[in-house]
Coordinates of C-alpha atoms in Angstrom, one line a residue:
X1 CA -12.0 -8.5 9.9
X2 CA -10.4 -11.0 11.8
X3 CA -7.0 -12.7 11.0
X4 CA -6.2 -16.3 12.2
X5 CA -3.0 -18.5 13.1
X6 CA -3.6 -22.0 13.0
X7 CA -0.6 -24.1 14.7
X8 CA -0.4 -28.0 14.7
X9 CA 2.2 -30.6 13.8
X10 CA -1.1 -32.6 12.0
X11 CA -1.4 -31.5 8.5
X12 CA -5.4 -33.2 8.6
X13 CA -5.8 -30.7 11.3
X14 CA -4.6 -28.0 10.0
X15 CA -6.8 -28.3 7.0
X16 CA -10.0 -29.3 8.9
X17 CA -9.6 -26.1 11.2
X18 CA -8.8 -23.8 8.0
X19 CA -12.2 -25.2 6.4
X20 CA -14.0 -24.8 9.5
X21 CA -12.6 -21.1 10.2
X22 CA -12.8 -19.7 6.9
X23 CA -16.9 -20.4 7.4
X24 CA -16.4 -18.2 10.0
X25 CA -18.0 -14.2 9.6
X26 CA -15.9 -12.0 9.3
X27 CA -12.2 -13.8 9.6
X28 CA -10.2 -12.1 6.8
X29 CA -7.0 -14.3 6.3
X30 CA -6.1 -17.6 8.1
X31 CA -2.5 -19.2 7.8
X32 CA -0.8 -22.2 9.5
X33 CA 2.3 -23.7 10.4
X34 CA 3.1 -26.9 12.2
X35 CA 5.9 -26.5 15.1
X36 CA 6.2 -23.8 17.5
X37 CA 9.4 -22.0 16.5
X38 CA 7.3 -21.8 12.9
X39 CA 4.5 -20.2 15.1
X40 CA 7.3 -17.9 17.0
X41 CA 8.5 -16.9 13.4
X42 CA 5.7 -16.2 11.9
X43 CA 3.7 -14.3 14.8
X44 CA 6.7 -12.1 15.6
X45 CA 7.2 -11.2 11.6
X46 CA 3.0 -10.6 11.3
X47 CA 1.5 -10.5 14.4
X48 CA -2.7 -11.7 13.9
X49 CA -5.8 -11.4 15.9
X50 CA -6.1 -15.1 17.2
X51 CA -4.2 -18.0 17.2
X52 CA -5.3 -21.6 17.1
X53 CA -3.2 -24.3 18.7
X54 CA -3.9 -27.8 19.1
X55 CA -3.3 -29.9 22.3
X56 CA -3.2 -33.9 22.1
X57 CA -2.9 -36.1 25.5
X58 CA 0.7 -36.9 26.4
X59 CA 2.2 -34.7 23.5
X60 CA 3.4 -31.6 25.0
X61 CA 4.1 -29.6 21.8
X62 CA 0.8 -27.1 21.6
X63 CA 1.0 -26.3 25.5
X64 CA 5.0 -25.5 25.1
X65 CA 4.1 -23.8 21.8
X66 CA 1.4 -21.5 24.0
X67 CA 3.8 -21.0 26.5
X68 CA 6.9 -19.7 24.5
X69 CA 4.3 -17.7 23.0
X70 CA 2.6 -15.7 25.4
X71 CA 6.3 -15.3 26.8
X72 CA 7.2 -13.5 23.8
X73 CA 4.1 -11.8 22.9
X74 CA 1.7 -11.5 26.0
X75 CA -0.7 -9.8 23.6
X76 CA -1.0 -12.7 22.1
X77 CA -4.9 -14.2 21.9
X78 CA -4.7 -17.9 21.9
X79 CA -7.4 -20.1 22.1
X80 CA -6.3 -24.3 22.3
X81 CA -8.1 -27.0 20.4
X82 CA -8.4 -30.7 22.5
X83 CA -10.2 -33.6 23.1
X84 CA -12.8 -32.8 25.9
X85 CA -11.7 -35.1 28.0
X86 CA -8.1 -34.2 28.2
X87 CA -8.4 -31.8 31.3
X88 CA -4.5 -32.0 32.0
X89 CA -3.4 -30.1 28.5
X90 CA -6.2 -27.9 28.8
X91 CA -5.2 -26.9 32.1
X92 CA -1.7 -26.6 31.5
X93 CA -2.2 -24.6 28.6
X94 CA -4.5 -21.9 29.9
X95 CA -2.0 -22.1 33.1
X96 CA 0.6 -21.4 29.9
X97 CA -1.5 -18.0 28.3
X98 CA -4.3 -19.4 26.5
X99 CA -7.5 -17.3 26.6
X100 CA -9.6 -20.3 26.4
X101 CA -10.1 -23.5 24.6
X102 CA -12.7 -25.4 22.6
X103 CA -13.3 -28.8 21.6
X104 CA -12.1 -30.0 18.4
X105 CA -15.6 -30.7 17.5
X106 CA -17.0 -27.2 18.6
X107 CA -19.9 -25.9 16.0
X108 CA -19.8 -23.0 14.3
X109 CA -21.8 -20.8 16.8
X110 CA -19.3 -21.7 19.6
X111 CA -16.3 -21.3 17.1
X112 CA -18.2 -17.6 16.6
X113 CA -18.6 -17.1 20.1
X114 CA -15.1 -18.0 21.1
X115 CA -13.8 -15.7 18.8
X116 CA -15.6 -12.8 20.0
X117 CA -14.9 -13.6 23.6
X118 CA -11.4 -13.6 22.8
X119 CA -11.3 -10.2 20.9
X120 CA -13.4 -8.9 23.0
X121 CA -10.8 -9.1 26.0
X122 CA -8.4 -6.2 26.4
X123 CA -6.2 -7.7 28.5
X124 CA -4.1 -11.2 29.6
X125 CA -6.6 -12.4 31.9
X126 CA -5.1 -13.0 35.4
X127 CA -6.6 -15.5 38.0
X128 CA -7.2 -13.2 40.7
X129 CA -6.9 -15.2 44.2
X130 CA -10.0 -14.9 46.1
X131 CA -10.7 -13.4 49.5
X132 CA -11.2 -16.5 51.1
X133 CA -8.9 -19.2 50.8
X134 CA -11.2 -21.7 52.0
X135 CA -14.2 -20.8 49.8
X136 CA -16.7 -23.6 49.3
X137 CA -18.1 -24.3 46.1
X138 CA -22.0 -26.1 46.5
X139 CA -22.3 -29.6 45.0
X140 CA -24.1 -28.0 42.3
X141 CA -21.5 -25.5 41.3
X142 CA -19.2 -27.9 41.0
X143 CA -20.9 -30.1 39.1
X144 CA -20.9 -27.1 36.5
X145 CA -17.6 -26.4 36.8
X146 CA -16.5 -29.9 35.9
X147 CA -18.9 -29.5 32.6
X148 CA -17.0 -26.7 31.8
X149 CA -13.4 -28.8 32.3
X150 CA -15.1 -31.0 29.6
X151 CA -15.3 -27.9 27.2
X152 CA -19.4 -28.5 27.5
X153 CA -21.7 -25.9 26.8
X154 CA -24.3 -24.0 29.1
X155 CA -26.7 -26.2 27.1
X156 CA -24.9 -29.4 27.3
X157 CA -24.5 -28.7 30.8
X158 CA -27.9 -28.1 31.5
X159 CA -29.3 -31.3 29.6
X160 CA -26.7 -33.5 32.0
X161 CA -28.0 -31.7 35.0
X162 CA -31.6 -31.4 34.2
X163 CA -31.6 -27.5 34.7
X164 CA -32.3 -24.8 32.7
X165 CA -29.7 -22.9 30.4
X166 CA -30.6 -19.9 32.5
X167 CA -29.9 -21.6 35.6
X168 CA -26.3 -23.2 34.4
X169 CA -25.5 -19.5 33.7
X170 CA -26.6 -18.0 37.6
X171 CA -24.8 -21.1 38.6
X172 CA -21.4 -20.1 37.2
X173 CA -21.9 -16.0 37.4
X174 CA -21.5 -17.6 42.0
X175 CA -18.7 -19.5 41.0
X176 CA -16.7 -16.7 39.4
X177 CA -17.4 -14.7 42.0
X178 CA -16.2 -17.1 44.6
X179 CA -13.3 -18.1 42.8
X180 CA -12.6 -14.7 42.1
X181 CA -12.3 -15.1 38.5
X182 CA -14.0 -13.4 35.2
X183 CA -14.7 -16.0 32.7
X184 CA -14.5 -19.7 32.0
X185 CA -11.2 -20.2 31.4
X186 CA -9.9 -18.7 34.3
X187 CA -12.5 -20.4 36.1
X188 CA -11.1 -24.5 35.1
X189 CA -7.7 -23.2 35.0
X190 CA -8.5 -22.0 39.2
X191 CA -10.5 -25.2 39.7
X192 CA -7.2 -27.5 38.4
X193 CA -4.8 -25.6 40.6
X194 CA -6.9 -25.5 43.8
X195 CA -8.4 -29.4 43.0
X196 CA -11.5 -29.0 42.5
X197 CA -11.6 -30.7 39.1
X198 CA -9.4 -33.0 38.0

């Protein structure tokens, strides 16, 4: 059973991710709180399996919320809500901790999957730096790489591209290897640092 932290200064938000979690298999308990020292508080005091903070363009409260946290708890599983268009706070905040991010309109099977990802890992993923420093991405793998920056799915990506979901997916197992990295969140968080997606 899973338990969920929910952390945004938006009370509407708050509630609409609480509605949308709690139709979520198998999350047990889900709280909130608004600020980030209410988040320090509270995760220190009751530590949960995943928390849930919001990002929002130009307002740097959930990325410094992330940050202090994975600071203070590196265990910490923290997965950041945004607009799919706002690379910068996505970046910053997986640059800050987070394990990954979703869109604030994510369905329920990507909500499912996200969480399952995210428990699934044992340990703070680490961008590891890749054996080449000049390593060329093809047009094509970039072209996935940015759908990913966009919080798209393989599908979504796919449908853009005209490929097949399969193909998205061989697409981006090269990429990881090539950026050295294991999943997709340390994949945009490599492709803001070195450029490649902006």
């Amino acid at each position: 059973m899973t338990t969920v932290l929910i952390c945004d200064d938006r009370r509407s938000v708050r509630e609409g991710l609480t509605r949308v979690m709690s139709a979520v298999p198998g999350v047990h308990r889900i709280d909130c709180v608004a600020h980030g020292d209410e988040l320090l508080a509270r995760f220190s005091r009751q530590p949960v399996d995943v928390v849930l903070v919001g990002t929002q363009r130009a307002v740097p409260t959930g990325v410094e919320a992330t940050r202090r946290l994975v600071a203070a708890h590196p265990q910490a599983n923290v997965i950041v809500f945004g607009a799919p268009d706002d690379a910068g706070s996505i970046a910053a905040a997986i640059a800050g901790g987070a394990r990954g991010y979703l869109r604030w309109d994510a369905s329920r099977p990507e909500l499912v999957a996200a969480l399952a990802h995210t428990l699934a890992s044992t340990a703070v993923p680490t961008p590891r730096a890749p054996a080449d420093p000049g390593v060329q991405l093809t047009e094509r793998e970039l072209q996935v790489l940015r759908g990913m920056s966009q919080g798209k799915s393989n599908g979504q990506i796919g449908r853009e591209l005209y490929l097949s979901e399969d193909t998205v997916k061989t697409h981006a197992r090269r990429l990881f290897r090539k950026l050295g990295v294991r999943d997709r969140a340390q994949a945009v968080a490599h492709g803001f640092r070195r450029g490649l997606v902006s």
